[in-house]
Coordinates of C-alpha atoms and ligand atoms in Angstrom, one line a residue:
X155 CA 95.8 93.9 76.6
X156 CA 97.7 96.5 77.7
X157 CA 96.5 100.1 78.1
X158 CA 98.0 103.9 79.7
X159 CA 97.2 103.9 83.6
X160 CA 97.8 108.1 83.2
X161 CA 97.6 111.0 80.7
X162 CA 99.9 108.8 78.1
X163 CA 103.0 108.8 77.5
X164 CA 103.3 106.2 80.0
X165 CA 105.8 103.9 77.3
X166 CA 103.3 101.6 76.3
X167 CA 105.2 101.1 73.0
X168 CA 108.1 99.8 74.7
X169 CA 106.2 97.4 76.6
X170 CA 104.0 96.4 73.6
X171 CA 107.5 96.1 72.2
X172 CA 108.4 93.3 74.2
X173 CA 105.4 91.6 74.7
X174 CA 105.1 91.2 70.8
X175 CA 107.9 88.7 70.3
X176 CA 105.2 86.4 72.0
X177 CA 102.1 87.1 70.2
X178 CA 100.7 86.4 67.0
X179 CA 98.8 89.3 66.2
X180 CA 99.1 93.0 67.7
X181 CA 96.2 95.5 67.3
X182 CA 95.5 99.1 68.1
X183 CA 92.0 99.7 68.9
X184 CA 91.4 103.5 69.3
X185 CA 92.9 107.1 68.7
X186 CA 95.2 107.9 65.7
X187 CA 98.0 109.3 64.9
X188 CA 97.9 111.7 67.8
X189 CA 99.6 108.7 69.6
X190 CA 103.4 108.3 69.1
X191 CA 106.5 106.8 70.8
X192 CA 109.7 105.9 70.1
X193 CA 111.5 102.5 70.0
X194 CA 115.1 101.8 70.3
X195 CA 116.1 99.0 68.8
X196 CA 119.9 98.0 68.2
X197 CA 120.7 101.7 68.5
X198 CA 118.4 102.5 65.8
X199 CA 115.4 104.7 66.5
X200 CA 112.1 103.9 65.2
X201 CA 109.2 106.3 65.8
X202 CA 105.3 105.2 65.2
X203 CA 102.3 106.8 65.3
X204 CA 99.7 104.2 63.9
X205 CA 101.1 101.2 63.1
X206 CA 101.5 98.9 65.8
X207 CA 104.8 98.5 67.3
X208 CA 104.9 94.3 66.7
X209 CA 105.9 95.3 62.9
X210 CA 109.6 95.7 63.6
X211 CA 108.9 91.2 64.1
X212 CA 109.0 89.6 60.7
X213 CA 105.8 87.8 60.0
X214 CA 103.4 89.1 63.1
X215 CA 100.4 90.4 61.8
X216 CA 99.8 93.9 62.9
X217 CA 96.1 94.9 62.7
X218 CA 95.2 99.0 62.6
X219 CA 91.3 97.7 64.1
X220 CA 88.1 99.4 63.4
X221 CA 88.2 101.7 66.5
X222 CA 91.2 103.8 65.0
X223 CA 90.7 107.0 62.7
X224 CA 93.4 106.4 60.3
X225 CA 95.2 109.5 58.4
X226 CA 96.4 107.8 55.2
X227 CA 98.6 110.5 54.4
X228 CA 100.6 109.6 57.7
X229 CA 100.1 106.2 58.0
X230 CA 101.7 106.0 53.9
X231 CA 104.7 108.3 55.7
X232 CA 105.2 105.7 58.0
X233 CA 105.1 102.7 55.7
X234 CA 108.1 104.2 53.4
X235 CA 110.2 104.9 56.6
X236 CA 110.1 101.4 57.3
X237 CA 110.4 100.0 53.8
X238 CA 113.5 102.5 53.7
X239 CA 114.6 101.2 56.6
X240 CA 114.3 97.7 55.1
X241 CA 111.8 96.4 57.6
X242 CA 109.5 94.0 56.5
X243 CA 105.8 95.3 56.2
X244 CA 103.6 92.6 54.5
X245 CA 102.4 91.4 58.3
X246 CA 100.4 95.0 58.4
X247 CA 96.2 95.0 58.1
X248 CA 94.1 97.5 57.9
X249 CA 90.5 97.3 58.9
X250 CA 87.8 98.0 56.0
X251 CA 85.7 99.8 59.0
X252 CA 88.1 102.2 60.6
X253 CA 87.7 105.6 59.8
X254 CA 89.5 108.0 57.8
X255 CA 91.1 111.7 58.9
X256 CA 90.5 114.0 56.0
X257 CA 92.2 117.5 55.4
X258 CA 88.8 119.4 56.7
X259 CA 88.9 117.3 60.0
X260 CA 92.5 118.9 60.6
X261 CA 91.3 122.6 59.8
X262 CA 88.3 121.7 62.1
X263 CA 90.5 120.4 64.9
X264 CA 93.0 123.6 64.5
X265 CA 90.4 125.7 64.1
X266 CA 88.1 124.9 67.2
X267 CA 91.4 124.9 69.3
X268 CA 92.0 128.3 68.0
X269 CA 88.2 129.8 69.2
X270 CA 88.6 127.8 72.4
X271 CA 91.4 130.8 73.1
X272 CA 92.6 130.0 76.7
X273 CA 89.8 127.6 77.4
X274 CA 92.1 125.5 74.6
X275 CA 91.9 121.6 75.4
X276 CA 95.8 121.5 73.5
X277 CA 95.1 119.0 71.2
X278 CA 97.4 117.7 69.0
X279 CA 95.7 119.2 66.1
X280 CA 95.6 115.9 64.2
X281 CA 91.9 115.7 63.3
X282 CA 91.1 113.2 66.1
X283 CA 88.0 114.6 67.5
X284 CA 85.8 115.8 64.3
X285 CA 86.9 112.2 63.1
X286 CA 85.6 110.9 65.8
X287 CA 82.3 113.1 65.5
X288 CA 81.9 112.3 61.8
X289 CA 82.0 108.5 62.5
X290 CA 79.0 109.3 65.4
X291 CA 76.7 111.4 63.2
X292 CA 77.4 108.9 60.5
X293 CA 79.2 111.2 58.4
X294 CA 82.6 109.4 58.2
X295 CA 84.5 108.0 55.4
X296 CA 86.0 104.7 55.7
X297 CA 89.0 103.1 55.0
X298 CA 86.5 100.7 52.4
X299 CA 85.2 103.9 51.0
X300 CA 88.8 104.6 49.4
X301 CA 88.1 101.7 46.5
X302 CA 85.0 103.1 45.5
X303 CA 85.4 106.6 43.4
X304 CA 82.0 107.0 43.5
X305 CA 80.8 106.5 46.7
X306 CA 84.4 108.5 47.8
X307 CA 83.0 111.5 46.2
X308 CA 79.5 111.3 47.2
X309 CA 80.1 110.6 51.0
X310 CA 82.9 113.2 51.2
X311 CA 80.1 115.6 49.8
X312 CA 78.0 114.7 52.1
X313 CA 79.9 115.3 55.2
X314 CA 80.7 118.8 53.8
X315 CA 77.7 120.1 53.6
X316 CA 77.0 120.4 57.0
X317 CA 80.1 122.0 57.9
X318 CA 79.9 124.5 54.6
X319 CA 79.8 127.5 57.3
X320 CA 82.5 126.3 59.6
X321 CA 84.7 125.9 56.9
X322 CA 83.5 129.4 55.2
X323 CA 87.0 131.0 55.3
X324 CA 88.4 127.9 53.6
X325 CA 86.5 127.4 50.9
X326 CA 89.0 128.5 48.1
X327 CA 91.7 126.2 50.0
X328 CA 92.9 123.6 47.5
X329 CA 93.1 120.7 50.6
X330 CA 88.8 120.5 50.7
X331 CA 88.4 120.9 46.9
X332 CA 85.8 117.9 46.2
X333 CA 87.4 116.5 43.5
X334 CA 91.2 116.9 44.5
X335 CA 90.0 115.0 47.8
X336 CA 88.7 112.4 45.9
X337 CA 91.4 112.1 43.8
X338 CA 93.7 112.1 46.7
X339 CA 91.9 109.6 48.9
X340 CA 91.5 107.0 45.9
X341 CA 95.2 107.4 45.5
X342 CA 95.8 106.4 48.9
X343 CA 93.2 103.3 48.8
X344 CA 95.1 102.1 45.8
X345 CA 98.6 101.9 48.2
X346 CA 96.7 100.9 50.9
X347 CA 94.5 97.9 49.0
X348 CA 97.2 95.2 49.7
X349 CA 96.9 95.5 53.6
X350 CA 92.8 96.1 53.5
X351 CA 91.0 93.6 55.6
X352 CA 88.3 92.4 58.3
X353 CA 90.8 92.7 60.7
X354 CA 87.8 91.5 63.8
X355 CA 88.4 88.1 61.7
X356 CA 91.9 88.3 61.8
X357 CA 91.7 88.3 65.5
X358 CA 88.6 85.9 66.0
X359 CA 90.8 83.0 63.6
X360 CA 93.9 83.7 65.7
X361 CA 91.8 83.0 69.2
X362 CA 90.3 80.5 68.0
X363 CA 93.8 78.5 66.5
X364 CA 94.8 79.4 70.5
X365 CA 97.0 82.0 69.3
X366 CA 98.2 85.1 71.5
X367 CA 96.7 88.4 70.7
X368 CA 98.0 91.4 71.6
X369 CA 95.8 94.6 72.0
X370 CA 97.8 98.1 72.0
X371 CA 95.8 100.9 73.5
X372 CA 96.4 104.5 72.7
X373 CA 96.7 107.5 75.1
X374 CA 95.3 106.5 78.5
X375 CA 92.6 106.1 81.2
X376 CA 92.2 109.3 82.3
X377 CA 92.4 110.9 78.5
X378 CA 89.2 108.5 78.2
X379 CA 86.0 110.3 77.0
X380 CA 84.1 108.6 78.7
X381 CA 86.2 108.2 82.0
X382 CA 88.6 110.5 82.1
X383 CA 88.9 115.0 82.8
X384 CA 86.2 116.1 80.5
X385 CA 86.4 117.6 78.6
X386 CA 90.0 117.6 78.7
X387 CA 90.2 114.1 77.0
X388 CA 90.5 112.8 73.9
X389 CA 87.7 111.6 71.6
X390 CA 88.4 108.0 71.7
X391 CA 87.9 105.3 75.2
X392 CA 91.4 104.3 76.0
X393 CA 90.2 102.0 78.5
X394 CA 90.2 98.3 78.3
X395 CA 86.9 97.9 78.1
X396 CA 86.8 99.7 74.5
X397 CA 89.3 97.1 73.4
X398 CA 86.6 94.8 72.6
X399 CA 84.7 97.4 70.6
X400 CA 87.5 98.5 68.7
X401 CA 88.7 95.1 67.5
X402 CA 85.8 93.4 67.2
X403 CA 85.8 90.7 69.6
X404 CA 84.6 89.7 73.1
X405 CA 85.2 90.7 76.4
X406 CA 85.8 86.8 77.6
X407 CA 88.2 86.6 74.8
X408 CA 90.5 89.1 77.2
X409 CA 92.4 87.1 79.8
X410 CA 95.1 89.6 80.7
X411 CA 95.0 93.3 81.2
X412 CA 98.2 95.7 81.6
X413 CA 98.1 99.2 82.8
X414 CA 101.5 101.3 82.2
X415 CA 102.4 103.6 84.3
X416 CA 105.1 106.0 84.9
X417 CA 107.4 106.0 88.4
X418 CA 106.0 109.6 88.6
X419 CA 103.1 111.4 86.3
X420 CA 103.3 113.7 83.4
X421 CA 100.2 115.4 81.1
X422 CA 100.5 117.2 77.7
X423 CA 97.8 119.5 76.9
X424 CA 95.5 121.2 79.7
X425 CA 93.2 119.9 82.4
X426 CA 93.6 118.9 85.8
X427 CA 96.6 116.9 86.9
X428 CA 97.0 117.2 90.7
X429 CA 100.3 115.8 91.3
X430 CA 101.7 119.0 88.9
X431 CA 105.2 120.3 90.4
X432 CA 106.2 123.7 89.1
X433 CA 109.8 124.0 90.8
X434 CA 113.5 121.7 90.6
X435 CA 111.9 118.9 91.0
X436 CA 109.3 118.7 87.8
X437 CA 112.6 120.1 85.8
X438 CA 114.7 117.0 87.0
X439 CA 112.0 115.0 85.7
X440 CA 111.6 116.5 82.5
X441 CA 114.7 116.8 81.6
X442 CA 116.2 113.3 83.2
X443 CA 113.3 112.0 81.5
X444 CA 113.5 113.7 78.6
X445 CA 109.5 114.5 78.5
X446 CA 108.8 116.3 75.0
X447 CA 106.2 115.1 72.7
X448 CA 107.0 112.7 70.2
X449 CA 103.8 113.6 68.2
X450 CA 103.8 117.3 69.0
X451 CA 107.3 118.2 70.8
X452 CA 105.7 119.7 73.5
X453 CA 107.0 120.0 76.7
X454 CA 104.8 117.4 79.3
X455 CA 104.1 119.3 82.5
X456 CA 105.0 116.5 85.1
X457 CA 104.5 115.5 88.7
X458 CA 104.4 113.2 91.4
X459 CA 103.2 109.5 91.0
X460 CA 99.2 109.9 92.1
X461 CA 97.9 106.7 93.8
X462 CA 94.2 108.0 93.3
X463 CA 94.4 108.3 90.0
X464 CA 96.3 105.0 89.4
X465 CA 93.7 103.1 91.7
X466 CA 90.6 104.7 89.7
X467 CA 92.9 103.4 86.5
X468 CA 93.2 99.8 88.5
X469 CA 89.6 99.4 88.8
X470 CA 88.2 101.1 85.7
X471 CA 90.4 99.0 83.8
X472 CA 90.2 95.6 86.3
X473 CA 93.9 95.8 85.8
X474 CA 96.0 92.2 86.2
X475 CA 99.2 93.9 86.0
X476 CA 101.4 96.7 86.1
X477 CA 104.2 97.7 83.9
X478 CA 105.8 100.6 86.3
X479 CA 108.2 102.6 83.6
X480 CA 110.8 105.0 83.6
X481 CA 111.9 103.9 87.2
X482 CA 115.5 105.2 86.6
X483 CA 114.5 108.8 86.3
X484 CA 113.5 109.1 90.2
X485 CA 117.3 108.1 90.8
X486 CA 119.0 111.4 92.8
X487 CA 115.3 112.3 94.3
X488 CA 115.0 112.3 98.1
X489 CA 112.5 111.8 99.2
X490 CA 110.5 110.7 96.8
X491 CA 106.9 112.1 97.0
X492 CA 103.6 109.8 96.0
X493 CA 99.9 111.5 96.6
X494 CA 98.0 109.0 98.2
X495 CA 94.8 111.4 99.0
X496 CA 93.1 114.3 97.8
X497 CA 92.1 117.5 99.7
X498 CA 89.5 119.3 98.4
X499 CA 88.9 123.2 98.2
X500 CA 86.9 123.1 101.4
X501 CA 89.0 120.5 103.2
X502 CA 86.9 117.2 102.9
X503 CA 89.3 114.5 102.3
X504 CA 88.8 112.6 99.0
X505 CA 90.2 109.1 99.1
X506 CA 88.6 108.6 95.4
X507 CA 89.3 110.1 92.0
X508 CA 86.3 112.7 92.3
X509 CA 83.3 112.4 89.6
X510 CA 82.5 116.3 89.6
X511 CA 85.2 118.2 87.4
X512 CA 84.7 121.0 89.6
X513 CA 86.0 119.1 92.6
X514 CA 88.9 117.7 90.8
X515 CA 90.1 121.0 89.7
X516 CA 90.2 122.7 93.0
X517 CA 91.3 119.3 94.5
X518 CA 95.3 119.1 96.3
X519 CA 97.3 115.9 96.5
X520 CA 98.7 114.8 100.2
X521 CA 101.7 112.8 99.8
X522 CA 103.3 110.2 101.7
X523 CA 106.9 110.5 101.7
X524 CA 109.4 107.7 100.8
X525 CA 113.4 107.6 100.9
X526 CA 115.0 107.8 97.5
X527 CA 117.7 106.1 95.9
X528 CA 121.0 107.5 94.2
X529 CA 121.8 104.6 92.0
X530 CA 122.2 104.2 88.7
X531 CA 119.5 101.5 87.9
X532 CA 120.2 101.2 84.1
X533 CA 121.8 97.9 84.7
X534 CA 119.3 96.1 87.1
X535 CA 117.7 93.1 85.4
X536 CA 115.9 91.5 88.5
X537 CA 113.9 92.7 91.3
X538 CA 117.5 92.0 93.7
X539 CA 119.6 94.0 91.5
X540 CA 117.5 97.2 92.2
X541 CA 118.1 99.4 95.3
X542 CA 116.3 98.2 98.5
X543 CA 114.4 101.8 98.5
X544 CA 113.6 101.2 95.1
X545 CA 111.8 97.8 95.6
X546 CA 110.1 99.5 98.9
X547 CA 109.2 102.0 96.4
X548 CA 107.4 99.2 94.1
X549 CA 105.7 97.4 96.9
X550 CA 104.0 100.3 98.1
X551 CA 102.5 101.0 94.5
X552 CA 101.2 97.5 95.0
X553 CA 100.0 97.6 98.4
X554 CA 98.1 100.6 97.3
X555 CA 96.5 99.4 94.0
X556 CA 96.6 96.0 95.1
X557 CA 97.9 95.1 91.7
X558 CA 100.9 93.0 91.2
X559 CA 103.7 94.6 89.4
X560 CA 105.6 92.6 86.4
X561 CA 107.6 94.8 84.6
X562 CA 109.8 97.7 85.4
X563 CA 111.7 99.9 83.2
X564 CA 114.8 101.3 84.1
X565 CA 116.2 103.1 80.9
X566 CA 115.2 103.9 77.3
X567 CA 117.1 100.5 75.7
X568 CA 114.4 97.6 75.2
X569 CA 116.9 95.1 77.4
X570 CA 116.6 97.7 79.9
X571 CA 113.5 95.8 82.0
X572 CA 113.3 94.5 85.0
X573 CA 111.0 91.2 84.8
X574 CA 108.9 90.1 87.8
X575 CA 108.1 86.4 88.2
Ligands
IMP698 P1 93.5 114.9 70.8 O1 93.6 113.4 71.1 O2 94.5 115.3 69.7 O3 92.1 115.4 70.5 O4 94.0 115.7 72.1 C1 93.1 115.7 73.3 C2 94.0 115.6 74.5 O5 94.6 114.3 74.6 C3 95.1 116.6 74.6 O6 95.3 117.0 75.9 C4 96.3 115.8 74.1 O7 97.5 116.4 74.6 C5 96.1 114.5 74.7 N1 96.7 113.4 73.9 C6 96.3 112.8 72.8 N2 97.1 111.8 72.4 C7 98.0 111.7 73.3 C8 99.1 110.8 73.5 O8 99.4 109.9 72.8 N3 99.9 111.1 74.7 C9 99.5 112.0 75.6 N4 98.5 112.9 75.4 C10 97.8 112.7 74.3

């Protein structure tokens, strides 16, 4: 399994990338299409935001599980960019249970962000969270409901209703007209049929044959809902614990877990993030590491790496590895800064990620200092090719997570990896 150890962002894609070749089915669990990230492949750039990056290997199966809200609009986009792009697609499932984004959830999500004013969360305005509070009040449509007109109609009428005053000011827009929804959505289910499946069964058949499953997680630890900065989250559980929910199997089918993390830290969106640099260094890092949205375009605020927060990830997750990305970025940094404490607004020192919100937010980061590198790392393929402050740099992420480290990246290419034992 391999899941975000941060905010996102952390190049999970590229990771799941590689991993795939060796698996035999790849799954996303949670979020949607708020997710995204690039992969380069033979100088051609392929960007997803809900299908699972395994696709780009004829004949894997790549399973969109029951724990994802699925916007069939977008996830149809992606399909023809692939199939233009001559990529075989007849690997892809979709799972009869997952729920489905509709237009209103997207007014919704704009809309709230928009009353919010400055307490704004900066969503990415993709319907994620009323999705995701439909499917709770048991008000969602899903995926199966799109081959049945009739239901269609009747359940997207009933999870109007009670929003009929929120959505006052819309009510002549043609996007939430009953019947042009239901027309629309049946349209989709009639594309989508082919890849329509129990995609829990998929992955039960494939443990059982002793085959390798891979489960992509979505945004990150400390976006969870559950776990992370409420309520500056999203509305899914990124951890690896929701993996099981999401796909439909059991936690003693998991036998490896992979947090990905960044050499430093970045955050879209608001909310607490610690580490945050506001002067040369964060722009070095944003612009070396060319931090912009690839579902929004926004600019990530960024900062140093933060050991508390990536040992709260190591235990909330039970982490077996770590895949440390983006290593090359650090390169012309010195020294190079890692938070290994908290302080908080009266001066206690916090050694853990704080529970209370109101802690976190007035909380500072004390850093250790370590000596940088000036290398260009893009060539490294082994742990003796790097930099010796480099590797000093790595061990001291594992001495203080206590989690081995088995991939580094050190540039956007997929051969651009350094392996670990
Ligand atoms: P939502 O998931 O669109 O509701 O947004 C909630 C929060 O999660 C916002 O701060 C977003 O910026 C953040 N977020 C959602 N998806 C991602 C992602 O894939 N990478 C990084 N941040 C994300």
């Amino acid at each position: 399994m391999i899941v975000g150890a941060q905010w996102g962002d952390e190049g999970k894609g590229k990771v799941v990338d590689l991993l795939a070749e060796r698996a035999d089915v790849v799954i996303r669990f949670q979020g949607g299409n708020n997710a995204g990230h690039t992969i380069v492949r033979d100088g051609e750039e392929f960007k997803f935001h809900l299908i699972p990056s395994g696709i780009l290997y004829p004949g894997k199966t790549c399973a969109i599980g029951n724990g994802v809200v699925v916007d069939p609009g977008v996830l149809i986009g992606e399909l023809e960019g692939l199939r233009r792009k001559r990529i075989d697609i007849s690997g892809l499932r979709i799972s009869a249970n997952a729920h489905l984004i509709m237009p209103y959830h997207v007014i919704l999500d704009t809309e709230g962000e928009a009353k919010l004013g400055k307490l704004e969360i900066g969503t990415t305005k993709r319907g994620i969270g009323p999705c995701y509070t439909d499917k709770a009040a048991r008000l969602g449509i899903r995926v199966q409901d799109m081959l049945d007109p009739k239901i269609l109609r009747k359940k997207i009428f009933a999870a109007l209703e009670p929003k009929k005053q929120l959505l006052r000011p819309f009510e002549r827009d043609p996007r939430l007209d009953l019947h042009a929804m239901t027309e629309e959505y049946q349209g989709y289910g009639h594309r989508l049929e082919p890849y329509i499946a129990d995609t829990a069964r998929i992955c039960w058949d494939a443990l059982d044959a002793d085959r390798t499953v891979l489960f992509e997680g979505a945004q990150a630890t400390l976006l969870d809902i559950d776990h992370g900065t409420y309520p500056f989250v999203t509305s899914s559980n990124p951890v690896a614990g929701s993996a099981c929910v999401g796909a439909g199997v059991g936690p003693t089918d998991i036998d490896e877990v992979w947090g990905v993390c960044k050499a430093y830290a970045t955050r879209v969106g608001a909310g607490p993030f610690p580490t945050e640099l506001d002067d040369e260094v964060g722009t070095h890092l944003r612009d070396k590491g060319h931090e912009f949205g690839t579902t929004t375009g926004r600019e990530r605020r960024c900062g140093w790496l933060d050991m508390v927060g990536l040992r709260y990830a190591s235990r909330l997750n039970r982490l077996s590895a770590l895949a440390i990305t983006k290593l090359d970025v650090l390169a012309g940094l010195d020294p190079i800064r890692v938070a290994v404490r908290y302080r908080s607004s009266e001066g206690a020192v916090l050694d853990e990620f704080p529970y209370h919100q109101t802690v976190l937010h007035g909380a500072s980061a004390e850093y250790e200092e370590l000596p940088g590198f000036d290398e260009d790392v893009g060539a490294c393929r082994t742990p003796d090719d790097l930099p010796k402050a480099a590797r000093d740099y790595l061990a001291f992420i594992e001495d203080h997570t206590g989690v081995p480290i088995r991939m580094v990246g050190v540039g956007p290419g997929r051969e651009q990896m350094v392996t670990f034992g």
